[in-house]
Every structure is written in structure tokens, then in C-alpha cells.
XYZ file of C-alpha atoms in Angstrom:
371
model
C 45.813 -23.388 -178.885
C 46.591 -19.990 -177.330
C 45.353 -18.744 -173.985
C 43.152 -16.121 -175.685
C 41.488 -18.826 -177.790
C 40.832 -20.883 -174.668
C 39.173 -17.910 -172.966
C 36.971 -17.270 -176.001
C 35.905 -20.900 -176.115
C 34.998 -20.934 -172.442
C 33.082 -17.624 -172.593
C 31.232 -18.744 -175.698
C 30.288 -22.014 -174.072
C 28.968 -20.200 -171.000
C 26.957 -17.775 -173.167
C 25.435 -20.596 -175.208
C 24.533 -22.442 -172.030
C 22.685 -19.386 -170.645
C 20.738 -18.823 -173.900
C 19.918 -22.422 -174.734
C 16.576 -23.861 -173.599
C 16.796 -25.963 -170.496
C 16.321 -29.578 -171.543
C 15.292 -30.684 -168.106
C 14.653 -29.342 -164.630
C 18.191 -30.232 -163.598
C 21.417 -28.523 -164.797
C 24.794 -30.062 -164.367
C 26.421 -29.293 -161.068
C 30.015 -28.161 -160.680
C 30.616 -31.522 -159.090
C 29.403 -33.342 -162.208
C 32.225 -35.538 -163.696
C 31.679 -34.096 -167.202
C 32.240 -30.534 -165.988
C 35.348 -31.574 -164.072
C 36.698 -33.247 -167.210
C 35.999 -30.132 -169.310
C 37.845 -27.950 -166.807
C 40.885 -30.165 -166.945
C 40.851 -29.900 -170.759
C 40.500 -26.093 -170.724
C 43.218 -25.541 -168.148
C 43.516 -23.210 -165.117
C 41.937 -20.244 -166.893
C 38.571 -21.957 -166.699
C 38.384 -21.554 -162.929
C 36.491 -18.302 -163.357
C 33.520 -20.064 -164.934
C 30.528 -20.377 -162.630
C 28.050 -23.136 -163.305
C 24.710 -22.750 -161.550
C 23.000 -25.849 -160.223
C 19.227 -26.062 -159.964
C 17.161 -29.031 -158.996
C 13.358 -28.904 -159.038
C 11.658 -30.125 -155.856
C 10.462 -33.675 -156.063
C 6.963 -34.624 -155.034
C 6.872 -37.411 -152.503
C 3.867 -39.663 -152.217
C 3.300 -40.162 -148.487
C 1.468 -43.435 -149.188
C 4.724 -45.023 -150.349
C 6.187 -44.760 -146.869
C 5.013 -46.800 -143.912
C 3.686 -44.875 -140.937
C 6.098 -44.686 -138.035
C 4.403 -45.316 -134.724
C 5.775 -44.778 -131.261
C 5.604 -47.455 -128.613
C 2.761 -46.326 -126.290
C 4.560 -47.802 -123.300
C 8.300 -47.619 -123.819
C 10.605 -48.837 -121.097
C 12.719 -45.777 -120.252
C 16.354 -46.246 -119.346
C 18.346 -44.022 -117.062
C 18.451 -40.541 -118.577
C 15.767 -41.342 -121.146
C 13.736 -38.266 -122.125
C 10.580 -40.409 -122.180
C 10.214 -39.831 -118.467
C 9.848 -36.084 -118.979
C 7.340 -36.497 -121.816
C 5.060 -39.182 -120.350
C 3.450 -39.191 -116.918
C 4.186 -42.052 -114.552
C 7.042 -43.591 -116.556
C 9.781 -43.290 -113.953
C 13.151 -44.825 -114.783
C 13.748 -45.797 -111.140
C 10.336 -47.460 -110.792
C 10.133 -50.791 -108.982
C 6.599 -51.819 -109.970
C 4.442 -51.582 -113.093
C 0.693 -51.073 -112.895
C -1.092 -52.240 -116.023
C -4.594 -50.951 -116.801
C -7.320 -53.126 -118.273
C -6.755 -51.499 -121.682
C -3.116 -52.670 -121.516
C -1.338 -49.408 -120.685
C 1.598 -49.622 -118.275
C 2.533 -47.156 -115.532
C 6.028 -47.391 -114.022
C 5.701 -46.224 -110.424
C 7.081 -46.798 -106.932
C 6.009 -49.398 -104.375
C 6.701 -47.142 -101.396
C 4.390 -44.372 -102.618
C 1.586 -46.836 -103.352
C 1.997 -48.593 -100.004
C 1.825 -45.353 -98.043
C -1.171 -44.138 -100.043
C -3.716 -46.721 -98.919
C -4.306 -50.171 -97.488
C -5.831 -51.235 -100.805
C -2.574 -50.617 -102.656
C -0.576 -52.226 -99.868
C -2.684 -55.379 -100.069
C -2.453 -55.392 -103.873
C 1.342 -55.289 -103.777
C 1.590 -57.954 -101.099
C -0.902 -60.262 -102.807
C -0.813 -59.493 -106.542
C -3.366 -61.122 -108.866
C -2.568 -64.578 -110.191
C -2.000 -63.214 -113.707
C 0.793 -60.855 -112.630
C 4.146 -61.093 -114.448
C 7.663 -59.725 -114.227
C 9.565 -57.699 -116.809
C 13.325 -57.855 -117.314
C 14.860 -54.382 -117.473
C 18.269 -53.767 -119.064
C 20.682 -51.271 -117.499
C 23.692 -49.750 -119.228
C 24.996 -50.479 -122.730
C 27.782 -52.692 -123.964
C 28.637 -56.257 -123.017
C 30.795 -55.271 -120.047
C 28.307 -52.890 -118.369
C 24.997 -54.571 -119.126
C 22.948 -55.744 -116.144
C 19.361 -56.811 -115.700
C 16.694 -56.547 -113.049
C 13.065 -57.598 -113.101
C 10.093 -55.687 -111.720
C 6.561 -56.971 -111.170
C 3.721 -56.136 -113.542
C 0.409 -55.941 -111.664
C -2.861 -55.675 -113.568
C -5.671 -53.560 -112.109
C -9.302 -53.307 -113.143
C -9.173 -49.636 -114.128
C -8.922 -47.897 -117.493
C -5.732 -46.063 -118.386
C -7.448 -42.709 -117.810
C -8.725 -43.751 -114.388
C -5.301 -45.129 -113.464
C -3.632 -41.888 -114.518
C -6.198 -39.874 -112.544
C -5.668 -42.099 -109.519
C -1.896 -41.705 -109.566
C -2.223 -37.927 -109.931
C -3.453 -37.843 -106.311
C -0.251 -39.581 -105.182
C 2.418 -37.754 -107.191
C 3.192 -34.019 -107.473
C 1.602 -33.656 -110.907
C -1.390 -31.799 -112.286
C -4.735 -33.098 -111.055
C -7.654 -33.919 -113.395
C -9.710 -30.943 -114.560
C -13.168 -31.144 -112.952
C -15.854 -28.855 -114.343
C -19.128 -30.623 -113.582
C -20.948 -32.466 -110.827
C -20.771 -35.827 -112.602
C -17.040 -35.458 -113.264
C -16.462 -34.687 -109.589
C -18.560 -37.679 -108.496
C -16.577 -39.923 -110.857
C -13.359 -38.863 -109.134
C -14.877 -39.426 -105.686
C -15.957 -42.948 -106.636
C -12.440 -43.609 -107.976
C -10.503 -42.521 -104.885
C -13.039 -44.241 -102.639
C -12.492 -47.572 -104.444
C -8.788 -47.324 -103.658
C -9.234 -45.901 -100.161
C -7.352 -42.638 -100.770
C -8.649 -40.868 -97.687
C -6.920 -37.507 -98.185
C -8.151 -37.180 -101.774
C -11.628 -38.343 -100.737
C -11.856 -35.635 -98.076
C -10.618 -32.947 -100.487
C -13.083 -33.883 -103.235
C -15.985 -34.273 -100.800
C -15.430 -30.728 -99.566
C -15.808 -29.501 -103.140
C -19.035 -31.470 -103.498
C -20.710 -29.465 -100.723
C -20.821 -26.414 -103.009
C -24.570 -25.642 -103.447
C -24.054 -24.237 -106.956
C -22.441 -27.511 -108.039
C -25.087 -29.703 -106.399
C -27.811 -27.644 -108.096
C -26.765 -29.262 -111.410
C -28.300 -32.568 -110.275
C -29.362 -32.782 -106.603
C -30.716 -36.319 -107.013
C -27.377 -37.628 -108.292
C -25.529 -35.786 -105.511
C -27.878 -37.241 -102.899
C -27.393 -40.717 -104.343
C -23.592 -40.625 -104.051
C -23.823 -39.085 -100.579
C -26.094 -41.915 -99.516
C -23.888 -44.622 -101.051
C -20.619 -43.343 -99.589
C -22.049 -42.005 -96.314
C -21.275 -38.312 -96.833
C -23.536 -36.510 -94.315
C -22.502 -32.977 -95.281
C -23.176 -33.634 -98.974
C -26.465 -35.387 -98.206
C -27.681 -32.393 -96.225
C -26.904 -29.872 -98.989
C -28.380 -32.170 -101.635
C -31.640 -32.519 -99.700
C -31.892 -28.736 -99.342
C -31.548 -28.400 -103.097
C -34.103 -31.164 -103.657
C -36.636 -29.482 -101.396
C -36.474 -26.419 -103.626
C -37.602 -28.476 -106.648
C -41.131 -29.649 -107.543
C -39.876 -33.176 -108.167
C -43.042 -34.949 -107.045
C -44.579 -36.731 -110.012
C -41.794 -35.644 -112.385
C -40.039 -38.729 -113.728
C -37.003 -36.864 -115.024
C -35.576 -36.487 -111.529
C -35.470 -40.180 -110.598
C -35.420 -42.112 -113.896
C -31.621 -42.180 -114.231
C -30.652 -45.870 -114.409
C -27.329 -45.171 -112.705
C -29.127 -44.192 -109.486
C -29.492 -46.662 -106.657
C -32.557 -44.917 -105.172
C -35.709 -46.984 -104.827
C -39.387 -46.020 -104.763
C -39.203 -46.245 -100.970
C -36.336 -43.740 -100.930
C -38.398 -41.354 -103.045
C -41.371 -41.637 -100.702
C -39.094 -40.926 -97.761
C -37.682 -37.779 -99.397
C -41.212 -36.546 -100.155
C -42.236 -37.089 -96.525
C -39.139 -35.267 -95.282
C -39.824 -32.389 -97.647
C -43.380 -32.029 -96.328
C -42.161 -32.002 -92.731
C -39.369 -29.562 -93.560
C -41.719 -26.922 -94.979
C -44.069 -27.315 -92.045
C -41.114 -26.313 -89.884
C -40.303 -23.413 -92.228
C -43.879 -22.090 -91.968
C -43.747 -22.300 -88.193
C -40.401 -20.502 -88.113
C -41.593 -17.632 -90.349
C -44.842 -17.132 -88.445
C -42.999 -16.840 -85.143
C -40.066 -14.837 -86.517
C -39.233 -11.437 -84.999
C -36.869 -9.147 -86.846
C -34.229 -7.133 -85.019
C -33.650 -4.014 -87.133
C -36.623 -1.841 -88.046
C -36.749 1.384 -90.087
C -34.870 4.477 -88.940
C -36.349 7.001 -91.393
C -39.593 8.973 -91.002
C -40.667 9.267 -94.645
C -43.368 6.573 -94.243
C -46.316 7.673 -92.088
C -47.372 4.057 -91.477
C -44.000 2.900 -90.120
C -43.255 3.340 -86.448
C -39.782 3.567 -84.995
C -38.308 0.064 -85.246
C -41.438 -1.400 -86.859
C -42.079 -1.988 -90.554
C -45.548 -1.136 -91.798
C -45.565 -4.074 -94.217
C -44.703 -6.810 -91.715
C -48.285 -7.766 -90.795
C -49.159 -7.910 -94.497
C -46.205 -10.250 -95.054
C -47.376 -12.553 -92.263
C -50.868 -12.673 -93.786
C -49.386 -13.656 -97.148
C -47.346 -16.421 -95.507
C -50.388 -17.840 -93.717
C -52.386 -17.838 -96.954
C -49.610 -19.380 -99.056
C -50.416 -22.947 -100.084
C -47.044 -23.496 -101.783
C -43.931 -24.686 -99.965
C -41.960 -21.681 -98.754
C -38.921 -22.243 -100.918
C -36.286 -19.536 -101.059
C -37.772 -18.082 -104.254
C -41.318 -18.039 -102.836
C -40.137 -16.446 -99.595
C -38.191 -13.738 -101.412
C -41.092 -12.976 -103.753
C -43.599 -12.801 -100.862
C -41.568 -10.414 -98.727
C -40.875 -8.108 -101.703
C -44.592 -7.963 -102.574
C -45.446 -7.046 -98.979
C -42.747 -4.343 -98.804
C -44.135 -2.442 -101.810
C -46.635 -0.556 -99.637
C -43.868 1.074 -97.592
C -43.137 4.767 -98.270
C -39.644 4.728 -96.835
C -36.781 5.422 -99.242
C -36.208 2.539 -101.695
C -32.688 2.047 -100.361
C -33.847 1.710 -96.761
C -36.631 -0.704 -97.737
C -34.184 -2.783 -99.778
C -31.639 -2.932 -96.944
C -34.362 -3.855 -94.458
C -35.703 -6.675 -96.656
C -32.222 -8.076 -97.352
C -31.331 -8.009 -93.660
C -34.490 -9.916 -92.697
C -34.107 -12.412 -95.559
C -30.498 -13.129 -94.640
C -31.395 -13.805 -91.015
C -34.325 -16.039 -92.029
C -32.122 -18.066 -94.355
C -29.627 -18.750 -91.596
C -32.395 -19.979 -89.281
C -33.947 -22.141 -92.016
C -30.531 -23.661 -92.765
C -30.301 -24.773 -89.132
C -33.504 -26.838 -89.467
C -33.008 -30.590 -89.913
C -33.120 -31.947 -93.444
C -33.733 -35.543 -92.441
C -36.287 -36.668 -89.877
C -35.852 -39.948 -88.069
C -39.011 -41.965 -87.711
C -40.588 -40.547 -90.873
C -40.253 -43.267 -93.488
C -43.011 -42.412 -95.947
C -46.213 -40.567 -96.617
C -49.013 -41.072 -94.123
């Protein structure tokens, strides 16, 4: 067979292959043994033939494969990336804290001991059910070594344990966006005697806008944990509410307040607003009007002040901040001074009154209930 005949045979075969219907979704690859054999038969001239390989994608049923799960509490070795992915899984840890839902935290005895007396006592006298875990170091028969570290169980959930440790290590603290969430953290650090964290969280709890979410709950925690600053702000917020006779304020089963505590708060509230009335009736403002557009105002004396005092004396409601603000604005309407000067005068007087009211006691010793 001549070289020309060989070329014609090869070209004809390639043309017929391109025109013929594809019998299946897979064409022979250039690595197929049959193609290699054909090339050897045709000789070196056949090297110019290009055979295209195409394989249709196969559908894989995911149900045929078992699900791969990751150990929730792997024991990281030196250099293991697990430490960077998981919090409180330190490779150089010398103690393991295990939560009540069986999650382990590999941490350091020194940090726990310095944090609080509770942790120090726990490490010195671990629970009877505590164990030890053997840890392998290195790889290979010549370099392998083992140490064992204690496993100490604590009566906290994994989330609470993680939150607790976040106050000891330089990691991100829990996100707190509500009064109840903040109180939960305060209870947690108080149980473990973390004084620095307790002080920090207690300072946040004195925010009046946060306490306004639930003054009764805030007062309850302040009373339980002896937080005078929180108790004072919580009582102020309670005095602004008409809670008498309204069950929604004191029906929470998580509260430790008794009926006697409620009666005491009501008695304190009554005494507090008696003091507020006395303060307002004897109050003397410092800055009077400077303009002359109102014929009834004298220099340094507001024309509406006597009217305001009459309204206060005739008010049967407790002089809460809202009532006080409403009353003084009603009285100031009769003034003919410029609106800006009247507004500035009212705001100045209100601000000074609020400071004096805030200095009044919130709790009254010797008053234990309604007379």
C-alpha cells in the first residue's frame, strides 16, 4: 500500500467519523487502545489525525454517599489549623473544660486561676467525675510522646462557657442588644466571680434607655446582686410608670419579687412624688426673660410662672417627667415673648428641675408598706 493510499484511508476515516451519528455520549479518546493500534497500522503519516474526546457529565446521586461530619471537638496538635478556626481550642492548653452539653474547651490553668477564686477552687478540687485525656505529640515511632491533661466538667452550656471565656481571653465579646441579654451576662460572670467583667457590665446596665425596656426586671437583678446604682435608676424608671394594679409588670415567673416588695415600691413611689411636689412648689428659677416683647413679663420674671405653680398645686397626678414637661409648656403659652426665648427659658428651668429631682432619694428607710 502506497503512502498516498494510506493518507486517503485516514482522511476518509476521519470524514466518516465526523458525519456519522454519535452512538453514545462518549467518543474514543486518543488514549484509547483501539486508536493507538490503528495508528500503528497506518504508520507515521497518521500523526496528523486529531481525535476529539467528549464525555457527557454524569449525574451523581448525593444520597449514595454518606455524609461527612467533622468532629465538634477535635484535639489539635501543634501547628493544627483547628486552633485558628475554633475558639478556645489552644494546642498548648493544660486543662479541658467540658460543658454540660459535652463540648470541650482547651484552655490554660494560669488564666483561669488568675481570673477568679471560683476557677482556682475548681482546678484545685475538681468534681469527682473529672477525667484525664492522653494527648499525642509528634508523629512517627521515634518522636511520639504523650501527656495527659485534666478534663473538668462544669454546669454551664457550651454557649455560656464560650461567653464566660471571652471575658478572659483577647477575643470578641458576646453581642448584647437587650436588657435581658445584658442581665444574662451579668448573672453568668457573677456566678464565676469575674469582678472586672461584672463591673464593666453593671456600668452598662445603668443606662436609663436600656432599663426602660423592663424596669421591674432591672430592679430585680439589682436587688439580687446588690447593685445600688442600678437599683436607683430602675426605681426612677418604675416611678414613671402607672404599675399599680397592672399585673403585667410583676407577673413574670422569673422574678424574685414578693407582694411585700411590691407594696414597698408603691409606698416609696408615693413618698417620692410628695418630695417632688414640695421641690417644685419651693423652686426658684435663676434666669428670667431678657426681651421686652411681652408686656406681662418683668425683667428677670416670667409672666407664666404663677400660673405654672397653680397648675402644679391642682395636679392630682404624680409629677412624672412627662406630666411636669406638659404642665410647664401649657403655662408658658400665655407669654408674648419670642417663641425662641420662651423655649430656651422653659428648657433651662426643666433641666435644672430634673437635676434637683434626680438628687432626691429613691428608697426611704423605715417605709415598708402602705399605711
